[in-house]
Amino acid sequence: MYLTVKLESHQKLQSRGAAGAAGRGAARRAASARGLILRTESQGAGRGPASDSGEMAAPLRAAKQALRAELKLRLRGLSEAEKQRQSRLLSRKVIGHSKYQESQRIAVFLSMQDEIKTEEIIKDIFQRGKECFIPRYKPQSSHMDMVKLTSAEEICSLPLTSWNIHQPCDNDVREEALSVGGLDLILMPGLGFDKSGNRLGRGKGYYDTYLERCMHHPKGKPYTIALAFKEQICDSVPVAENDIQIDEILYEDS
């Protein structure tokens, strides 16, 4: 049995592209009233997404760090068999999802050890003749590109990063998704999520920064689906105003 948490409408998010921070502010004010957001005095108007750096007020930074530590403990308690079981269930759920089926250009993460395994999804993308894009992270920054993958089999030949993730090296020239046709769908990782669509990453700001870039692309922001173990679902995730909510979270219903 699965539970799909549907969040704010994708059309509403698409319309924010031109409005930028002003459009997100209205949604965030509503969320703040429910106690979901910790605001920081140091955030200035017009800033892009920030990583967990000195810009972030100490209480928010401490709350995120504490939740990350708790979530890492939860994930360390999962056996490999259990991670594989939940990954297989979610792979089938994604492949049967209407947004996935109607999307042609899809970005998907290559899994770390404590993330949902995406190998079966990537194989299916190529079997269906869709275009697949994977992250290429720039270290010591919050910059990430989504670059084109030529085949599922290519992954194992790509260099490993310090995070033990395969990705093309910097001098490997590939199509970047936003340089041409944009993206229809992004399948996202994370450490923790709540049912309001808030996401806790690893503190680098890669996905928030990339989604901000997507909003300025002529195609607009792609639909976003987070893939999570049920152990990653939280009552609430502390966020700043410039953290971007995701459209939908998929995880197994306990």
XYZ file of C-alpha atoms in Angstrom:
254
model
C 0.000 0.000 0.000
C 1.266 3.444 -0.912
C 0.640 6.954 0.220
C 1.100 9.828 -2.223
C 1.189 13.241 -0.573
C -0.108 15.755 -3.081
C 0.941 19.296 -2.377
C 0.202 22.713 -3.818
C -0.799 22.741 -7.478
C 1.914 22.613 -10.101
C 0.162 25.276 -12.121
C 0.388 27.675 -9.209
C 4.097 26.992 -8.893
C 4.581 27.486 -12.645
C 2.951 30.904 -12.437
C 5.466 31.965 -9.819
C 8.302 31.952 -12.338
C 7.825 35.568 -13.382
C 6.898 36.777 -9.940
C 9.909 35.117 -8.295
C 10.318 35.750 -4.590
C 7.137 37.867 -4.368
C 4.934 34.936 -5.427
C 6.619 32.541 -3.038
C 6.307 35.057 -0.212
C 2.501 34.839 -0.225
C 2.556 31.059 0.033
C 5.224 31.212 2.723
C 3.236 33.696 4.805
C 0.379 31.199 4.877
C 2.747 28.413 5.869
C 4.322 30.599 8.526
C 0.954 31.054 10.158
C 0.901 27.281 10.663
C 4.310 27.428 12.342
C 6.164 25.683 9.507
C 8.734 28.405 8.789
C 11.516 29.928 10.847
C 12.323 33.365 9.451
C 15.785 34.845 9.585
C 16.475 38.535 10.029
C 19.619 38.315 7.961
C 17.811 37.359 4.736
C 17.628 40.266 2.359
C 15.144 40.898 -0.412
C 16.005 39.443 -3.778
C 18.571 36.918 -2.595
C 18.750 33.536 -4.234
C 18.595 30.297 -2.270
C 21.267 30.111 0.398
C 23.116 27.080 1.704
C 23.388 26.520 5.447
C 26.089 29.151 5.863
C 26.642 32.238 7.988
C 23.630 33.879 6.309
C 21.299 31.570 8.185
C 20.242 32.619 11.686
C 21.608 30.405 14.433
C 18.255 28.962 15.639
C 17.286 27.803 12.165
C 20.725 26.381 11.488
C 20.684 24.522 14.811
C 17.185 23.132 14.161
C 18.229 21.821 10.757
C 21.428 20.300 12.100
C 19.564 18.548 14.905
C 16.987 17.098 12.526
C 19.695 15.962 10.106
C 21.430 14.095 12.933
C 18.174 12.407 13.943
C 17.365 11.392 10.371
C 20.837 9.981 9.776
C 20.370 7.785 12.849
C 17.024 6.565 11.530
C 18.530 5.739 8.148
C 21.500 3.925 9.670
C 18.980 1.633 11.356
C 17.593 0.454 8.002
C 18.898 -2.856 6.700
C 19.979 -3.189 3.070
C 17.087 -5.582 2.502
C 14.585 -3.014 3.799
C 16.079 -0.221 1.674
C 15.869 -2.439 -1.394
C 12.274 -3.397 -0.580
C 11.083 0.187 -0.251
C 13.085 1.201 -3.333
C 11.408 -1.467 -5.466
C 7.970 -0.361 -4.275
C 8.663 3.280 -5.050
C 10.194 2.479 -8.443
C 6.931 0.820 -9.467
C 4.976 3.742 -8.063
C 7.022 6.272 -10.053
C 6.806 4.268 -13.277
C 3.012 4.123 -12.943
C 2.687 7.830 -12.082
C 0.841 9.964 -14.636
C 3.387 12.796 -14.390
C 6.211 10.372 -15.137
C 4.380 8.792 -18.038
C 3.611 12.134 -19.699
C 7.112 13.559 -19.167
C 9.787 13.299 -21.841
C 12.748 15.069 -20.228
C 13.351 13.715 -16.720
C 16.077 14.511 -14.185
C 16.814 11.844 -11.596
C 19.418 11.554 -8.844
C 22.003 8.779 -8.645
C 21.521 7.311 -5.199
C 23.737 7.594 -2.167
C 23.697 4.655 0.247
C 20.969 6.177 2.423
C 18.651 7.165 -0.444
C 15.955 5.408 -2.456
C 17.626 3.403 -5.229
C 16.803 4.804 -8.667
C 18.436 2.232 -10.974
C 15.149 0.659 -12.093
C 13.624 4.060 -12.816
C 16.621 5.049 -14.946
C 16.429 1.801 -16.914
C 12.731 2.420 -17.561
C 13.407 5.978 -18.765
C 15.619 4.618 -21.520
C 13.324 1.689 -22.326
C 10.512 4.183 -22.971
C 12.695 6.399 -25.179
C 12.642 9.340 -22.785
C 15.601 11.661 -22.113
C 17.457 11.236 -18.824
C 19.446 13.910 -16.991
C 21.559 13.413 -13.864
C 23.144 15.880 -11.427
C 26.670 17.191 -11.816
C 27.592 18.951 -8.565
C 30.287 21.595 -8.302
C 32.174 21.169 -4.997
C 32.612 24.121 -2.637
C 29.529 25.819 -4.112
C 25.759 25.483 -4.391
C 25.902 25.089 -8.182
C 24.530 21.989 -9.859
C 23.747 21.183 -13.483
C 21.514 18.433 -14.851
C 23.470 16.822 -17.680
C 22.321 14.259 -20.222
C 22.974 10.562 -19.682
C 23.369 8.458 -22.813
C 22.426 5.069 -21.336
C 21.744 3.349 -18.037
C 24.827 1.194 -18.564
C 27.038 4.298 -18.789
C 26.613 5.104 -15.097
C 29.119 2.578 -13.743
C 31.861 4.003 -15.975
C 31.474 7.562 -14.657
C 33.978 8.882 -12.065
C 33.066 8.775 -8.382
C 32.816 11.952 -6.310
C 33.894 12.313 -2.684
C 30.261 11.476 -1.799
C 30.663 8.165 -3.645
C 28.254 9.277 -6.387
C 28.917 8.680 -10.060
C 28.876 11.835 -12.184
C 30.516 13.063 -15.405
C 33.736 14.983 -14.881
C 33.847 18.724 -15.569
C 35.590 18.392 -18.935
C 33.020 15.845 -20.172
C 30.929 18.077 -22.460
C 27.241 17.165 -22.290
C 23.883 18.785 -22.890
C 22.667 20.676 -19.811
C 18.899 20.419 -19.460
C 18.265 24.163 -19.162
C 20.472 25.021 -22.127
C 17.910 23.613 -24.563
C 14.459 22.267 -23.780
C 14.255 22.461 -19.992
C 12.794 19.650 -17.900
C 9.347 18.142 -17.441
C 10.010 16.307 -14.177
C 12.655 16.207 -11.443
C 12.870 13.213 -9.094
C 14.512 14.557 -5.943
C 16.406 13.132 -2.987
C 16.675 14.591 0.507
C 17.245 13.716 4.130
C 13.799 14.586 5.457
C 10.374 15.761 4.346
C 7.077 16.832 5.863
C 3.572 16.567 4.492
C 3.451 20.278 3.634
C 6.103 19.786 0.955
C 9.077 21.086 2.907
C 12.360 19.320 2.259
C 15.528 19.058 4.322
C 18.607 18.529 2.172
C 22.227 18.088 3.178
C 22.937 21.795 3.598
C 24.544 22.702 0.281
C 21.532 24.319 -1.407
C 22.010 22.489 -4.718
C 18.360 21.744 -5.484
C 16.940 25.065 -4.267
C 19.461 26.887 -6.430
C 18.676 24.721 -9.451
C 14.905 25.097 -9.072
C 15.366 28.866 -8.921
C 17.154 28.651 -12.279
C 14.338 26.506 -13.669
C 11.809 29.210 -12.819
C 13.593 31.573 -15.194
C 13.608 29.062 -18.075
C 10.999 29.651 -20.831
C 9.501 26.226 -20.087
C 9.043 27.131 -16.427
C 9.511 25.053 -13.314
C 9.251 21.281 -13.818
C 7.036 19.115 -11.646
C 8.969 17.859 -8.626
C 8.566 14.517 -6.870
C 10.626 13.560 -3.825
C 11.370 9.879 -3.184
C 11.648 8.956 0.482
C 11.883 6.048 2.840
C 8.955 6.164 5.257
C 11.519 6.772 8.024
C 12.348 10.146 6.428
C 8.884 11.622 6.949
C 8.804 14.216 9.755
C 6.060 16.095 11.571
C 7.588 19.354 10.323
C 10.808 20.463 8.654
C 12.368 23.818 9.639
C 12.764 26.001 6.558
C 13.755 29.498 5.533
C 11.579 31.620 3.251
C 13.749 30.891 0.235
C 13.566 27.104 0.590
C 11.422 25.874 -2.302
C 8.616 23.422 -1.632
C 8.229 20.284 -3.709
C 5.036 19.255 -5.461
C 4.703 15.695 -4.236
C 6.318 13.168 -1.904
C 6.194 9.427 -2.582
C 6.796 6.958 0.235
C 5.355 3.758 1.579
C 2.414 4.068 3.948
C 3.305 2.402 7.224
